[in-house]
PDB file of C-alpha atoms and ligand atoms in Angstrom:
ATOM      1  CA  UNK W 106     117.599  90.472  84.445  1.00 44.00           C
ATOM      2  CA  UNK W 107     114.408  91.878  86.310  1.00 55.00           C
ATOM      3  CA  UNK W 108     114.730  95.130  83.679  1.00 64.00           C
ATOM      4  CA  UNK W 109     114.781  93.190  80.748  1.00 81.00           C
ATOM      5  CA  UNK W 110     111.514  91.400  81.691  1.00 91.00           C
ATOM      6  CA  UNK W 111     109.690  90.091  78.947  1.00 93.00           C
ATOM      7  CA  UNK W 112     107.063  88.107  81.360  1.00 94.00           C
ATOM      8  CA  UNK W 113     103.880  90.339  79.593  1.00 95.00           C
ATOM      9  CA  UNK W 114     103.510  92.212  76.676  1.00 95.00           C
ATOM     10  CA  UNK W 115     103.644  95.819  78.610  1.00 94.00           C
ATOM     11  CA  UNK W 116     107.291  96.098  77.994  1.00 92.00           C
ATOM     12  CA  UNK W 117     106.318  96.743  74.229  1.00 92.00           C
ATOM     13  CA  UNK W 118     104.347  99.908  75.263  1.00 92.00           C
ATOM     14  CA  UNK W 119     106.504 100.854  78.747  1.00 89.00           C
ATOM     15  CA  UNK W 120     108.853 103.942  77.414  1.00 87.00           C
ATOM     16  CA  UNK W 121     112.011 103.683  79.322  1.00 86.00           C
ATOM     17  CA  UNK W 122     113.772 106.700  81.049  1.00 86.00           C
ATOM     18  CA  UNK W 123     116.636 106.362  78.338  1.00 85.00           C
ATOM     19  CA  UNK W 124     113.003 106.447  75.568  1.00 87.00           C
ATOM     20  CA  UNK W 125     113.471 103.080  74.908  1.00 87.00           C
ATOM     21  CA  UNK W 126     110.745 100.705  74.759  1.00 88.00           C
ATOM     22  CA  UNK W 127     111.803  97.892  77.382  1.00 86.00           C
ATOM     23  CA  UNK W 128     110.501  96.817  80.881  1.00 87.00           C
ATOM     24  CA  UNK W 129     110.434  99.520  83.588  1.00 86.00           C
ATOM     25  CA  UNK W 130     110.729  96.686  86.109  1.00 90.00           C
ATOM     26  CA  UNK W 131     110.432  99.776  89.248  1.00 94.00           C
ATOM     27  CA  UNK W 132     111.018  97.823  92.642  1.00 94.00           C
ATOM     28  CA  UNK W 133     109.744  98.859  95.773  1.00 97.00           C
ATOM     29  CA  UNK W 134     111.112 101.499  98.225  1.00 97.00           C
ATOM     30  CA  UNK W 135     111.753 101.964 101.786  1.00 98.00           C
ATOM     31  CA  UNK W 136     112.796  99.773 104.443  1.00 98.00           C
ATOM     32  CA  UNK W 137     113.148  96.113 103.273  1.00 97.00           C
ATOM     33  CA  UNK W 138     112.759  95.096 106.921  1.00 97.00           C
ATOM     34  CA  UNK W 139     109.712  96.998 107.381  1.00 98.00           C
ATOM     35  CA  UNK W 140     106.778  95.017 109.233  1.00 98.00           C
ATOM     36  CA  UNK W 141     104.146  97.425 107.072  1.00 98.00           C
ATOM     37  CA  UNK W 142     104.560  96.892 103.683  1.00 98.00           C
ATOM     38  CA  UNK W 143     101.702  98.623 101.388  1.00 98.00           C
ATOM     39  CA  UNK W 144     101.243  97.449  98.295  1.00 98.00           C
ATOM     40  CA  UNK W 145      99.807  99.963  95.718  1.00 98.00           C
ATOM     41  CA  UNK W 146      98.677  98.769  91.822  1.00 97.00           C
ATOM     42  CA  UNK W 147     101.284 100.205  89.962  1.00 97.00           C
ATOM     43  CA  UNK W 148     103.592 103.332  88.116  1.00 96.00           C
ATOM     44  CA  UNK W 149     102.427 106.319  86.083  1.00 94.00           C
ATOM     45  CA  UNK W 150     104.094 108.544  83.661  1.00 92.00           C
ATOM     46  CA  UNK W 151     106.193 110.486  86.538  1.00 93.00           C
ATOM     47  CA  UNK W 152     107.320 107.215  87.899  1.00 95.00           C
ATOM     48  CA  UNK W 153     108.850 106.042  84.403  1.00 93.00           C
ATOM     49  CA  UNK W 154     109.825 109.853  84.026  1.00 91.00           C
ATOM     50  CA  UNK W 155     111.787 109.761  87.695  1.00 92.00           C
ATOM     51  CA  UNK W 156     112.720 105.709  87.271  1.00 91.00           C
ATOM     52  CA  UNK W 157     111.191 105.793  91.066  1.00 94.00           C
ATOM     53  CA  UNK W 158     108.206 104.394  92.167  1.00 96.00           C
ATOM     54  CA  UNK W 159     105.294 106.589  94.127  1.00 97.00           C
ATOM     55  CA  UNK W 160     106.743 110.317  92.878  1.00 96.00           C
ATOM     56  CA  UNK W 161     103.766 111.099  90.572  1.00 96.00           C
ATOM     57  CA  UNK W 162     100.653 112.861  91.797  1.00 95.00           C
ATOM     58  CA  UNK W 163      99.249 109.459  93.458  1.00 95.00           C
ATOM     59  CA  UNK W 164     102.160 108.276  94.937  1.00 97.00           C
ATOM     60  CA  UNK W 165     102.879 112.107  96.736  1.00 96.00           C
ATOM     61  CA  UNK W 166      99.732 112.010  97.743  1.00 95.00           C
ATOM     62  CA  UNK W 167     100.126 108.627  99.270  1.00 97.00           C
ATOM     63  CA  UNK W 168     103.067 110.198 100.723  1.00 97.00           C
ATOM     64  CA  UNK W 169     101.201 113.163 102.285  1.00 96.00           C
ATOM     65  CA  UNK W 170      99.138 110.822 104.150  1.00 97.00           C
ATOM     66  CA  UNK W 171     101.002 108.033 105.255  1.00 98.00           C
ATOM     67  CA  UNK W 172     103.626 110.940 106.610  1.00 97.00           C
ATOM     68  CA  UNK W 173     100.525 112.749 108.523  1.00 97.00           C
ATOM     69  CA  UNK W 174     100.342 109.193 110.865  1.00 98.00           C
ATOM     70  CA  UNK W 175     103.868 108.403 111.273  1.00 98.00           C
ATOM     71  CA  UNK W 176     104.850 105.903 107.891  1.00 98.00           C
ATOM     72  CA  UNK W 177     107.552 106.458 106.325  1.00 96.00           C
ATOM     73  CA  UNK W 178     110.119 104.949 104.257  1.00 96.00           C
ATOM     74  CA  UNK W 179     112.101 103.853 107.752  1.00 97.00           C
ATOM     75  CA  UNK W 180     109.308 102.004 108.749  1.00 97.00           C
ATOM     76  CA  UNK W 181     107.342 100.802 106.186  1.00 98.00           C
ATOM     77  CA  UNK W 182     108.432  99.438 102.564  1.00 98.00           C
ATOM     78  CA  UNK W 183     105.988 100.242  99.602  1.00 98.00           C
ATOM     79  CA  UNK W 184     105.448  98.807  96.547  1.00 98.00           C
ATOM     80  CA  UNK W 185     103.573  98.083  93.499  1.00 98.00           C
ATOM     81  CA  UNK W 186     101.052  95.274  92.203  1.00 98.00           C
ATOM     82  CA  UNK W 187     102.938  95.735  88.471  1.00 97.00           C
ATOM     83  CA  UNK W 188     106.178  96.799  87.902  1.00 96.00           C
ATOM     84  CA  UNK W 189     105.351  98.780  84.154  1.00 95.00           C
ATOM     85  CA  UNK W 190     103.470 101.196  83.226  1.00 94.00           C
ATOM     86  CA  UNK W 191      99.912 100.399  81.548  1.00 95.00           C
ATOM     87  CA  UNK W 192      98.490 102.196  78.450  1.00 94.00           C
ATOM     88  CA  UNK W 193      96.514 105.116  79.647  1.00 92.00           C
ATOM     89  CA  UNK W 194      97.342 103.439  83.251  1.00 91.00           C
ATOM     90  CA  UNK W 195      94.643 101.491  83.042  1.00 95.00           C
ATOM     91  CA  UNK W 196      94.670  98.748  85.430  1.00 95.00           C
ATOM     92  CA  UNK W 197      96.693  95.735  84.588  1.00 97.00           C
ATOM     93  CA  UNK W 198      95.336  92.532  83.606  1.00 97.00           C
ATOM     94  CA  UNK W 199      95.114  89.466  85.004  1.00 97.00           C
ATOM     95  CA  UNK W 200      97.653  87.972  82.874  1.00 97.00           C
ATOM     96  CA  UNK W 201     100.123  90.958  83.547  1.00 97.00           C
ATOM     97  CA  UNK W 202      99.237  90.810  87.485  1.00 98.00           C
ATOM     98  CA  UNK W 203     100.087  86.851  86.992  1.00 97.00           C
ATOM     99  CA  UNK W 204     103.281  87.391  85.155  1.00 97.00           C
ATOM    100  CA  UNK W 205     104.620  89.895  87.837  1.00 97.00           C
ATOM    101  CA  UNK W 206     103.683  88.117  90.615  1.00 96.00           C
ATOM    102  CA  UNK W 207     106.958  86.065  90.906  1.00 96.00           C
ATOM    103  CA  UNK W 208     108.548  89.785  91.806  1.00 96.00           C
ATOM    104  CA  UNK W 209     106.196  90.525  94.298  1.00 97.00           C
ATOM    105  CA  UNK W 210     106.169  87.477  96.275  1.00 96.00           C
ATOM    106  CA  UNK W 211     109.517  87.753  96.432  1.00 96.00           C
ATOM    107  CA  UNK W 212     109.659  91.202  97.954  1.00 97.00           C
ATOM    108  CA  UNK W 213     106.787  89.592 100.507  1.00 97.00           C
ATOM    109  CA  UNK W 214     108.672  86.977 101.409  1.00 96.00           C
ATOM    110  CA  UNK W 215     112.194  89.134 101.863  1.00 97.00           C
ATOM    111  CA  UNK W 216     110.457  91.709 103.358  1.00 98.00           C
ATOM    112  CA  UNK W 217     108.506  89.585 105.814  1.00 97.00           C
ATOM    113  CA  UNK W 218     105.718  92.065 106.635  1.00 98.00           C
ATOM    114  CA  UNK W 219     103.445  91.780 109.871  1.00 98.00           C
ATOM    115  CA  UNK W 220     100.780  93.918 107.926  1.00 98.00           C
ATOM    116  CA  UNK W 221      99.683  94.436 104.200  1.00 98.00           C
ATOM    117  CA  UNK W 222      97.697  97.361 103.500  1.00 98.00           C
ATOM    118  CA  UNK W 223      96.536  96.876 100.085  1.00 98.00           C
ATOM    119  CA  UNK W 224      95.805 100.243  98.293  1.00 98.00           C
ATOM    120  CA  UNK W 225      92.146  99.637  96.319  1.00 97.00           C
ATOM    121  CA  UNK W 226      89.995  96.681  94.634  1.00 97.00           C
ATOM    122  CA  UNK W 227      92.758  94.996  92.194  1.00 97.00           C
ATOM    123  CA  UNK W 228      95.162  95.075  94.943  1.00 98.00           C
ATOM    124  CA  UNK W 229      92.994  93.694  97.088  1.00 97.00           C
ATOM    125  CA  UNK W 230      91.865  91.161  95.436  1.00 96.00           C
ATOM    126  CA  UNK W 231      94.722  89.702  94.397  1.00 96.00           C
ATOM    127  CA  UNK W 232      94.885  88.434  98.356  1.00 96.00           C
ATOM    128  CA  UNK W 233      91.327  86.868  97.401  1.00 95.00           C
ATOM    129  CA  UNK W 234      89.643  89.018  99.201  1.00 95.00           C
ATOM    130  CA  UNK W 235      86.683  90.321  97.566  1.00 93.00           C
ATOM    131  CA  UNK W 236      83.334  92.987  98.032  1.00 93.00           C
ATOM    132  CA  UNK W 237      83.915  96.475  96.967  1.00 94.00           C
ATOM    133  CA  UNK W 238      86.409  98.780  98.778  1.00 97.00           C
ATOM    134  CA  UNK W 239      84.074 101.171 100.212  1.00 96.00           C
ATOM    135  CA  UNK W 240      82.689  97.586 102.242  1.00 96.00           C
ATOM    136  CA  UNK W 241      85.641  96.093 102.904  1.00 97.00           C
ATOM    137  CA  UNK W 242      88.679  99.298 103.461  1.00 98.00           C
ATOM    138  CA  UNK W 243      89.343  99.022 107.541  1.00 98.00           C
ATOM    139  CA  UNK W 244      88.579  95.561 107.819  1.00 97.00           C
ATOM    140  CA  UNK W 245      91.603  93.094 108.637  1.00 97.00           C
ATOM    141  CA  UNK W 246      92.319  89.421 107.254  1.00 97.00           C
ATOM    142  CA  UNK W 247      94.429  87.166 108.108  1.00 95.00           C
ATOM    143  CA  UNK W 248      96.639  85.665 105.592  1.00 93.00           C
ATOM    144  CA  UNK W 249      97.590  82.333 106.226  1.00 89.00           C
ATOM    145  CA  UNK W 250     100.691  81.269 103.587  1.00 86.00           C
ATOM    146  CA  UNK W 251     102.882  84.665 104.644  1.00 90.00           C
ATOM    147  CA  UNK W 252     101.232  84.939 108.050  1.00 94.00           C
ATOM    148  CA  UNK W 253     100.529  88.494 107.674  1.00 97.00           C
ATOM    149  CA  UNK W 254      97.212  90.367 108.362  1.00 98.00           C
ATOM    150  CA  UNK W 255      96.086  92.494 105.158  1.00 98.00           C
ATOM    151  CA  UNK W 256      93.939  95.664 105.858  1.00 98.00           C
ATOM    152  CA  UNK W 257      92.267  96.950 102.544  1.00 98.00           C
ATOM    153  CA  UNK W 258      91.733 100.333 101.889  1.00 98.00           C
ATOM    154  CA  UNK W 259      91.450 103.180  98.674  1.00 98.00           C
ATOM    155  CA  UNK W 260      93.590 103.573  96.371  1.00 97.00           C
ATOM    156  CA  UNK W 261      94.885 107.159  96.386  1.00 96.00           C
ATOM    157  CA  UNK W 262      93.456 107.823  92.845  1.00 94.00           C
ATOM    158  CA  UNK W 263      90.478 107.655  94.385  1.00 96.00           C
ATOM    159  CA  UNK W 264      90.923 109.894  97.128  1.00 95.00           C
ATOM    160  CA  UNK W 265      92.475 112.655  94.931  1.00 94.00           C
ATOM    161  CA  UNK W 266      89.018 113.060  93.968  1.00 95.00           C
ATOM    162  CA  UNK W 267      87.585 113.976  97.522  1.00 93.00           C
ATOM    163  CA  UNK W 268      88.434 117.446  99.374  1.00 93.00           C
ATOM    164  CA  UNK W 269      90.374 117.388 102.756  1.00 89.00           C
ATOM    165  CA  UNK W 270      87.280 117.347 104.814  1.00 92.00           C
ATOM    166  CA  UNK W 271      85.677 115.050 102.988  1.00 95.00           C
ATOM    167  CA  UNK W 272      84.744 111.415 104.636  1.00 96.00           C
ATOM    168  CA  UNK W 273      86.836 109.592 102.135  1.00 97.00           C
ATOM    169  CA  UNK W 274      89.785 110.803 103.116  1.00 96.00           C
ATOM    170  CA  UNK W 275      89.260 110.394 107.015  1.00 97.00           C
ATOM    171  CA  UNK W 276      88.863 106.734 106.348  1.00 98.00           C
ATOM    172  CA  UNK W 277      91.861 106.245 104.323  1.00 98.00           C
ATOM    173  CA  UNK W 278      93.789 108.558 106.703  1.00 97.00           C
ATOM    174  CA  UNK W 279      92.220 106.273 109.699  1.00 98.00           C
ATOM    175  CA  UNK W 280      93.156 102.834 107.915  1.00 98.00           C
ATOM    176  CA  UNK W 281      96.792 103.706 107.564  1.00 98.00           C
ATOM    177  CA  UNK W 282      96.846 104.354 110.912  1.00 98.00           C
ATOM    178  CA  UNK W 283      95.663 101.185 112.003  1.00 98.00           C
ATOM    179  CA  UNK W 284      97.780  99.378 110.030  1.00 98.00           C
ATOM    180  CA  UNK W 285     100.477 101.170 111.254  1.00 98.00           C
ATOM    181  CA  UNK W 286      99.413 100.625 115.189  1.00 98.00           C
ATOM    182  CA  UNK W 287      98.571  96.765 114.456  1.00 98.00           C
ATOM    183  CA  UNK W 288     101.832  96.281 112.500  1.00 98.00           C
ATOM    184  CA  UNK W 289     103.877  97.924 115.995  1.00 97.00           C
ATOM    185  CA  UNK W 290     101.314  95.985 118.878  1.00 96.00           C
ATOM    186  CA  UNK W 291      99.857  93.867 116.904  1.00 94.00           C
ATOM    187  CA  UNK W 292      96.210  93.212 117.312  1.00 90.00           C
ATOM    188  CA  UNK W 293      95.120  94.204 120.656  1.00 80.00           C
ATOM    189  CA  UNK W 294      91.319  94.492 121.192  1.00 70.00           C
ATOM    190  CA  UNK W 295      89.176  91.684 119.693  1.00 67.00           C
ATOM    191  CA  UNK W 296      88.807  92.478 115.728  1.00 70.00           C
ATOM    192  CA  UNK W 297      86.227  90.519 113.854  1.00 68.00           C
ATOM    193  CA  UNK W 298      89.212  88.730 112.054  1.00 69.00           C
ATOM    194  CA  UNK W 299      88.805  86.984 108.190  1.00 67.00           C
ATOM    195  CA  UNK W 300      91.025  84.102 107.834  1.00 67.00           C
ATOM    196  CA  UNK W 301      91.531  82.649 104.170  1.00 62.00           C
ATOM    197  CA  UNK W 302      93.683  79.860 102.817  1.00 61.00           C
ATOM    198  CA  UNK W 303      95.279  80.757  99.802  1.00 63.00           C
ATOM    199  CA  UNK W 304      94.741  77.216  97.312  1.00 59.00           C
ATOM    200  CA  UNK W 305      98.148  77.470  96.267  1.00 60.00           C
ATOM    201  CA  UNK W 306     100.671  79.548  96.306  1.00 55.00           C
ATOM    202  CA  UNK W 307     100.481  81.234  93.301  1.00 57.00           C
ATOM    203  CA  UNK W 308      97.545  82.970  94.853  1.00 55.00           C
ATOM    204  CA  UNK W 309      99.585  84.959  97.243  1.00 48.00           C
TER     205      UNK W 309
HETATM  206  N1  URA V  36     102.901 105.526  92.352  1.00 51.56           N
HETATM  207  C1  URA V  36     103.178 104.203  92.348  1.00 51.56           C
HETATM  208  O1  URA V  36     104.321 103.790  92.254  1.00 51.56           O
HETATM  209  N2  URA V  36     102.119 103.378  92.457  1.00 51.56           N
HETATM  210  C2  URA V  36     100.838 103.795  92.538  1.00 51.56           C
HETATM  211  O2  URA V  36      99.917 102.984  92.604  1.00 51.56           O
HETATM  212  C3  URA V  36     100.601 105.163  92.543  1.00 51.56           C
HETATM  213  C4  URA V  36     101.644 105.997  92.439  1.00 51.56           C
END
């Protein structure tokens, strides 16, 4: 059972809802036919608190903005890199990233997504792609094994840190967007496009 998961060792320092220490295990939300799916890093204290994922200060945040162009849980299905909580949410570890992937390639592969944004640098490169998120956010790549296009961009965290006007923000508001439009039309004008092979399949 996905809540008993004993894959990593974060179940030993995940506090339940019930204040039990066991795997929170959160799944994604939204549409499960969605053909956005964005894919954030993982759940905070209000998350764990709520037993839902993106309801703490992040994840409304993410909600603000994704509302403001038109995504919402109809149309798009979001979800999470890790399904616990990390000590002082720091971000998770390779090994924990590794032991949850088996969940989140199966919500991929259910879910069947014509675009991934991925929300910040782990996320991102978990796809392989790699060079910084303020170089790569609003840049699309095509991945070959689900044959979805991912579109990088922050991770809300960061944003939070930015006032409205601020540039930051624009972008991020600007890449959901566009992964929004190129997940309705697809991509229309010529994009300088990335394509990658994963090596095996454990790398997507
Ligand atoms: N809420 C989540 O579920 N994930 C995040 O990355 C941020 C907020």
């Amino acid at each position: 059972m996905e809540n008993k998961c004993t894959k990593c060792e974060l179940w030993k320092t995940s506090l339940t809802i019930n204040g039990l220490y066991s795997c929170n295990c959160l799944k994604g939300t939204g549409n499960p036919n969605a053909d956005l799916l964005i894919l954030s890093e993982g759940i905070g204290d209000e998350e764990v608190k709520q037993g839902k994922p993106f309801v703490g200060p992040s994840g409304l945040l993410l909600r603000r903005y994704t509302q403001s162009v038109g995504i919402s849980e109809e149309n798009t299905y979001f979800t999470n890199l890790v399904r616990c909580k990390t000590p002082e949410n720091r971000p998770p570890t390779p090994k924990e990233i590794e032991a949850c992937k088996e969940y989140l390639e199966r919500e991929i592969t259910r879910v069947n997504p014509k675009v991934i944004i991925t929300l910040g640098n782990t996320v991102t490169s978990f796809f392989n792609i790699m060079g910084g998120i303020t170089t790569i956010r609003g840049t699309i790549h095509k991945e070959v094994t689900h044959g979805c296009i991912i579109l990088p961009t922050y991770h809300p965290r960061y944003v939070m840190n930015f006032t409205n006007e601020a540039k930051q923000k624009r972008l991020f508001i600007q890449d959901l967007s566009k992964g929004l439009q190129i997940s309705k039309e697809g991509l229309k004008k010529p994009e300088p496009v990335k394509y990658f092979i994963a090596s095996s399949v454990e790398q997507v």
